[in-house]
Amino acid sequence: MVHVRALEPDVPGHMSPLDPETRQWLESAGFAIGNDALWREALTHGSTGEQRDYDRLEFLGDRVLGLTIADWLYDTSENAEGKLAQRLNALVSKTACAQIAARLGASQHIRMGKQAREDGAQNSENVLGDIMESLLGASFLESGFDATRDLIRAFWKDTFEGSAGRRKHPKSALQEWAAGNQRRPPEYRVTETSGPDHNRSYTVEVSVHKVGAVEATASGKQDAETEAARLFMERYG
């Protein structure tokens, strides 16, 4: 049965206690709950119109997650920076976060406005990904880095040991990186061609808005795009 919390405005200066079913769910997932207001904030979507929602905690949790995964990769792999970055970007992407939030059953406990819930926002990848990061931010404030790192390792174990970010085509890796970092999709354009028809070279530029651009040259357009994507990930990923 789907749990839907009826939302009532909080009385100024007073924060209602955490819903008992939500508390039970959080604790069963492994979170230590002390400050009710913190966890209500972590589960509150902007559509409620409340003064505090999960945005700030999501910002914090994103950094805690990134550091944890980077440390984990460094500790368990001898890969070079480019491959480490490729795996990191896949493991901390919005898609990965949303999948783990869905696996935990987070959508049933998100506090949001009636219209947003009727529109299905509680099951969207963006909202679930944000909620996962906001819960990690709340855990960091409540229990510290070590406890949160251990939770992340437990939550991400199957994903970490799976295929996410392994042997991914450079263009796919760049596309995933852009999506995971809430950037516009990468754009490719041929900036120069040279040589006779039977031995033509193509120079391709790939750019991501407000990040940067990289060029690469190869004997085929597709090869040039692939090389440009690879170089872009090495430089900016």
CSV table of C-alpha atoms in Angstrom, one decimal:
chain,number,residue,atom,x,y,z
A,1,MET,CA,0.0,0.0,0.0
A,2,VAL,CA,1.4,3.4,-1.0
A,3,HIS,CA,2.0,5.7,1.9
A,4,VAL,CA,0.9,9.2,1.2
A,5,ARG,CA,1.4,11.9,3.8
A,6,ALA,CA,-1.3,14.6,4.1
A,7,LEU,CA,0.6,17.8,4.2
A,8,GLU,CA,-0.3,20.6,6.6
A,9,PRO,CA,1.6,23.9,7.0
A,10,ASP,CA,4.0,23.9,9.8
A,11,VAL,CA,3.3,26.3,12.6
A,12,PRO,CA,6.0,29.0,12.6
A,13,GLY,CA,8.7,28.2,15.1
A,14,HIS,CA,7.5,24.6,15.4
A,15,MET,CA,8.5,21.6,13.4
A,16,SER,CA,6.1,18.6,13.5
A,17,PRO,CA,7.6,15.3,14.4
A,18,LEU,CA,8.7,12.9,11.7
A,19,ASP,CA,6.0,10.6,10.4
A,20,PRO,CA,6.3,7.2,12.3
A,21,GLU,CA,6.1,5.1,9.2
A,22,THR,CA,8.8,7.3,7.6
A,23,ARG,CA,11.0,7.0,10.7
A,24,GLN,CA,10.7,3.2,10.7
A,25,TRP,CA,11.5,3.1,7.0
A,26,LEU,CA,14.6,5.3,7.4
A,27,GLU,CA,15.9,3.3,10.4
A,28,SER,CA,15.3,0.0,8.7
A,29,ALA,CA,17.4,1.3,5.7
A,30,GLY,CA,20.2,2.0,8.2
A,31,PHE,CA,19.9,5.7,8.9
A,32,ALA,CA,20.3,7.0,12.5
A,33,ILE,CA,17.5,9.4,13.2
A,34,GLY,CA,17.9,12.1,15.9
A,35,ASN,CA,16.8,15.4,14.5
A,36,ASP,CA,13.3,15.1,13.1
A,37,ALA,CA,13.4,18.5,11.4
A,38,LEU,CA,16.6,17.5,9.5
A,39,TRP,CA,15.0,14.4,8.0
A,40,ARG,CA,11.7,16.1,7.2
A,41,GLU,CA,13.7,18.6,5.3
A,42,ALA,CA,15.6,15.9,3.5
A,43,LEU,CA,12.3,14.4,2.2
A,44,THR,CA,10.5,17.7,1.4
A,45,HIS,CA,10.1,18.6,-2.2
A,46,GLY,CA,9.9,22.2,-3.3
A,47,SER,CA,6.2,21.7,-4.4
A,48,THR,CA,5.1,21.8,-0.8
A,49,GLY,CA,5.8,25.5,-0.6
A,50,GLU,CA,7.5,25.1,2.7
A,51,GLN,CA,10.3,27.3,3.7
A,52,ARG,CA,12.9,24.5,3.8
A,53,ASP,CA,13.1,21.7,1.2
A,54,TYR,CA,15.8,19.2,0.3
A,55,ASP,CA,17.9,21.4,-2.1
A,56,ARG,CA,20.6,22.3,0.4
A,57,LEU,CA,21.0,18.8,1.7
A,58,GLU,CA,21.1,17.4,-1.8
A,59,PHE,CA,24.0,19.8,-2.5
A,60,LEU,CA,25.9,18.5,0.5
A,61,GLY,CA,25.0,14.8,-0.1
A,62,ASP,CA,26.3,15.0,-3.7
A,63,ARG,CA,29.7,15.9,-2.4
A,64,VAL,CA,29.8,13.3,0.3
A,65,LEU,CA,28.8,10.7,-2.3
A,66,GLY,CA,31.4,11.8,-4.7
A,67,LEU,CA,34.2,11.7,-2.2
A,68,THR,CA,33.1,8.3,-0.9
A,69,ILE,CA,33.0,6.7,-4.4
A,70,ALA,CA,36.3,8.4,-5.5
A,71,ASP,CA,38.0,7.0,-2.4
A,72,TRP,CA,36.4,3.6,-3.0
A,73,LEU,CA,37.6,3.5,-6.6
A,74,TYR,CA,41.1,4.6,-5.7
A,75,ASP,CA,41.3,2.0,-3.0
A,76,THR,CA,40.1,-0.9,-5.2
A,77,SER,CA,41.5,-0.1,-8.6
A,78,GLU,CA,44.8,0.6,-10.3
A,79,ASN,CA,43.1,2.3,-13.3
A,80,ALA,CA,44.4,5.6,-14.7
A,81,GLU,CA,42.6,8.8,-14.0
A,82,GLY,CA,40.5,8.7,-17.1
A,83,LYS,CA,39.0,5.3,-16.3
A,84,LEU,CA,38.5,6.2,-12.7
A,85,ALA,CA,36.7,9.3,-13.7
A,86,GLN,CA,34.5,7.3,-16.1
A,87,ARG,CA,33.4,5.0,-13.4
A,88,LEU,CA,33.0,7.8,-10.9
A,89,ASN,CA,30.7,9.7,-13.2
A,90,ALA,CA,28.5,6.6,-13.8
A,91,LEU,CA,28.3,5.6,-10.1
A,92,VAL,CA,27.3,9.1,-8.9
A,93,SER,CA,25.0,10.0,-11.8
A,94,LYS,CA,21.4,11.0,-11.3
A,95,THR,CA,20.4,7.6,-12.8
A,96,ALA,CA,22.4,5.6,-10.3
A,97,CYS,CA,21.2,7.6,-7.4
A,98,ALA,CA,17.6,7.3,-8.5
A,99,GLN,CA,17.8,3.5,-9.0
A,100,ILE,CA,19.1,3.1,-5.4
A,101,ALA,CA,16.5,5.4,-4.0
A,102,ALA,CA,13.8,3.4,-5.8
A,103,ARG,CA,15.3,0.2,-4.5
A,104,LEU,CA,15.0,1.5,-1.0
A,105,GLY,CA,11.4,2.5,-1.5
A,106,ALA,CA,12.0,6.3,-1.1
A,107,SER,CA,9.1,7.4,-3.4
A,108,GLN,CA,6.5,6.5,-0.9
A,109,HIS,CA,8.0,8.8,1.8
A,110,ILE,CA,8.7,12.0,-0.3
A,111,ARG,CA,6.7,15.0,1.0
A,112,MET,CA,5.3,16.9,-1.9
A,113,GLY,CA,2.4,18.9,-3.0
A,114,LYS,CA,-0.8,17.3,-4.2
A,115,GLN,CA,-0.4,18.2,-7.8
A,116,ALA,CA,3.2,17.1,-8.0
A,117,ARG,CA,2.3,13.7,-6.6
A,118,GLU,CA,-0.7,13.3,-9.0
A,119,ASP,CA,1.8,14.1,-11.8
A,120,GLY,CA,4.0,11.2,-10.6
A,121,ALA,CA,6.9,13.4,-9.6
A,122,GLN,CA,7.7,11.1,-6.7
A,123,ASN,CA,8.8,8.4,-9.3
A,124,SER,CA,10.8,10.7,-11.6
A,125,GLU,CA,14.5,10.1,-12.0
A,126,ASN,CA,15.4,13.7,-11.1
A,127,VAL,CA,13.4,13.7,-7.8
A,128,LEU,CA,14.5,10.3,-6.7
A,129,GLY,CA,18.1,11.1,-7.5
A,130,ASP,CA,17.9,14.3,-5.5
A,131,ILE,CA,16.2,12.6,-2.6
A,132,MET,CA,19.0,10.0,-2.4
A,133,GLU,CA,21.6,12.7,-2.2
A,134,SER,CA,19.6,14.7,0.3
A,135,LEU,CA,19.3,11.7,2.6
A,136,LEU,CA,23.1,11.2,2.4
A,137,GLY,CA,23.5,14.9,3.3
A,138,ALA,CA,21.2,14.5,6.3
A,139,SER,CA,23.2,11.4,7.4
A,140,PHE,CA,26.4,13.3,7.2
A,141,LEU,CA,25.1,16.0,9.5
A,142,GLU,CA,23.5,13.5,11.8
A,143,SER,CA,26.1,10.8,12.0
A,144,GLY,CA,29.3,12.1,10.4
A,145,PHE,CA,31.3,11.0,7.4
A,146,ASP,CA,32.4,7.5,8.5
A,147,ALA,CA,28.9,6.3,9.2
A,148,THR,CA,27.6,7.8,5.9
A,149,ARG,CA,30.5,6.3,3.9
A,150,ASP,CA,29.6,2.9,5.3
A,151,LEU,CA,26.0,3.3,4.3
A,152,ILE,CA,26.9,4.4,0.8
A,153,ARG,CA,29.1,1.3,0.4
A,154,ALA,CA,26.2,-0.9,1.5
A,155,PHE,CA,23.7,0.9,-0.8
A,156,TRP,CA,26.0,1.0,-3.8
A,157,LYS,CA,27.7,-2.4,-3.4
A,158,ASP,CA,25.8,-4.2,-6.2
A,159,THR,CA,26.1,-1.1,-8.5
A,160,PHE,CA,29.8,-0.7,-7.7
A,161,GLU,CA,30.5,-4.4,-8.5
A,162,GLY,CA,28.4,-4.3,-11.7
A,163,SER,CA,29.1,-2.9,-15.1
A,164,ALA,CA,28.4,0.8,-14.4
A,165,GLY,CA,31.1,2.9,-16.1
A,166,ARG,CA,33.1,-0.1,-17.3
A,167,ARG,CA,34.3,-0.2,-20.9
A,168,LYS,CA,31.8,2.4,-21.9
A,169,HIS,CA,32.1,4.0,-25.3
A,170,PRO,CA,33.6,7.5,-24.9
A,171,LYS,CA,30.6,9.2,-26.5
A,172,SER,CA,28.2,7.2,-24.2
A,173,ALA,CA,30.4,8.1,-21.2
A,174,LEU,CA,30.3,11.8,-22.0
A,175,GLN,CA,26.5,11.7,-22.6
A,176,GLU,CA,26.1,10.1,-19.2
A,177,TRP,CA,28.4,12.5,-17.5
A,178,ALA,CA,26.6,15.5,-18.9
A,179,ALA,CA,23.2,14.1,-17.8
A,180,GLY,CA,24.5,13.2,-14.4
A,181,ASN,CA,25.9,16.7,-13.9
A,182,GLN,CA,22.7,18.3,-15.1
A,183,ARG,CA,24.4,19.8,-18.2
A,184,ARG,CA,23.1,20.1,-21.7
A,185,PRO,CA,23.9,17.2,-24.0
A,186,PRO,CA,27.3,17.4,-25.7
A,187,GLU,CA,27.3,18.9,-29.2
A,188,TYR,CA,29.6,17.7,-32.0
A,189,ARG,CA,30.6,19.7,-35.1
A,190,VAL,CA,33.1,19.3,-37.9
A,191,THR,CA,35.5,22.2,-37.8
A,192,GLU,CA,37.8,21.2,-40.6
A,193,THR,CA,38.3,18.6,-43.3
A,194,SER,CA,41.5,18.0,-45.2
A,195,GLY,CA,43.2,15.7,-47.7
A,196,PRO,CA,41.9,14.0,-50.8
A,197,ASP,CA,38.6,12.0,-50.9
A,198,HIS,CA,40.4,8.7,-50.5
A,199,ASN,CA,42.4,9.9,-47.4
A,200,ARG,CA,40.3,12.6,-45.8
A,201,SER,CA,40.9,13.8,-42.3
A,202,TYR,CA,38.2,15.2,-40.1
A,203,THR,CA,38.6,17.6,-37.1
A,204,VAL,CA,35.6,17.5,-34.8
A,205,GLU,CA,34.9,19.7,-31.8
A,206,VAL,CA,32.8,18.5,-28.9
A,207,SER,CA,31.5,21.0,-26.5
A,208,VAL,CA,29.3,21.0,-23.4
A,209,HIS,CA,27.6,24.3,-22.5
A,210,LYS,CA,29.4,26.2,-19.7
A,211,VAL,CA,32.0,23.5,-19.3
A,212,GLY,CA,34.4,23.6,-22.3
A,213,ALA,CA,35.3,22.3,-25.7
A,214,VAL,CA,37.9,19.8,-27.1
A,215,GLU,CA,39.0,19.0,-30.7
A,216,ALA,CA,40.3,15.8,-32.2
A,217,THR,CA,41.3,14.8,-35.7
A,218,ALA,CA,40.9,11.3,-37.3
A,219,SER,CA,40.5,9.7,-40.7
A,220,GLY,CA,36.7,9.3,-40.2
A,221,LYS,CA,34.1,11.6,-38.7
A,222,GLN,CA,32.9,9.0,-36.2
A,223,ASP,CA,36.4,8.2,-35.1
A,224,ALA,CA,37.1,11.9,-34.6
A,225,GLU,CA,33.9,12.3,-32.5
A,226,THR,CA,35.0,9.3,-30.4
A,227,GLU,CA,38.4,10.7,-29.8
A,228,ALA,CA,37.1,14.1,-29.0
A,229,ALA,CA,34.7,12.6,-26.4
A,230,ARG,CA,37.6,10.7,-24.9
A,231,LEU,CA,39.8,13.7,-24.6
A,232,PHE,CA,36.9,15.8,-23.2
A,233,MET,CA,36.4,13.3,-20.4
A,234,GLU,CA,40.1,13.2,-19.6
A,235,ARG,CA,40.1,17.0,-19.3
A,236,TYR,CA,36.8,17.8,-17.7
A,237,GLY,CA,35.3,14.5,-16.4
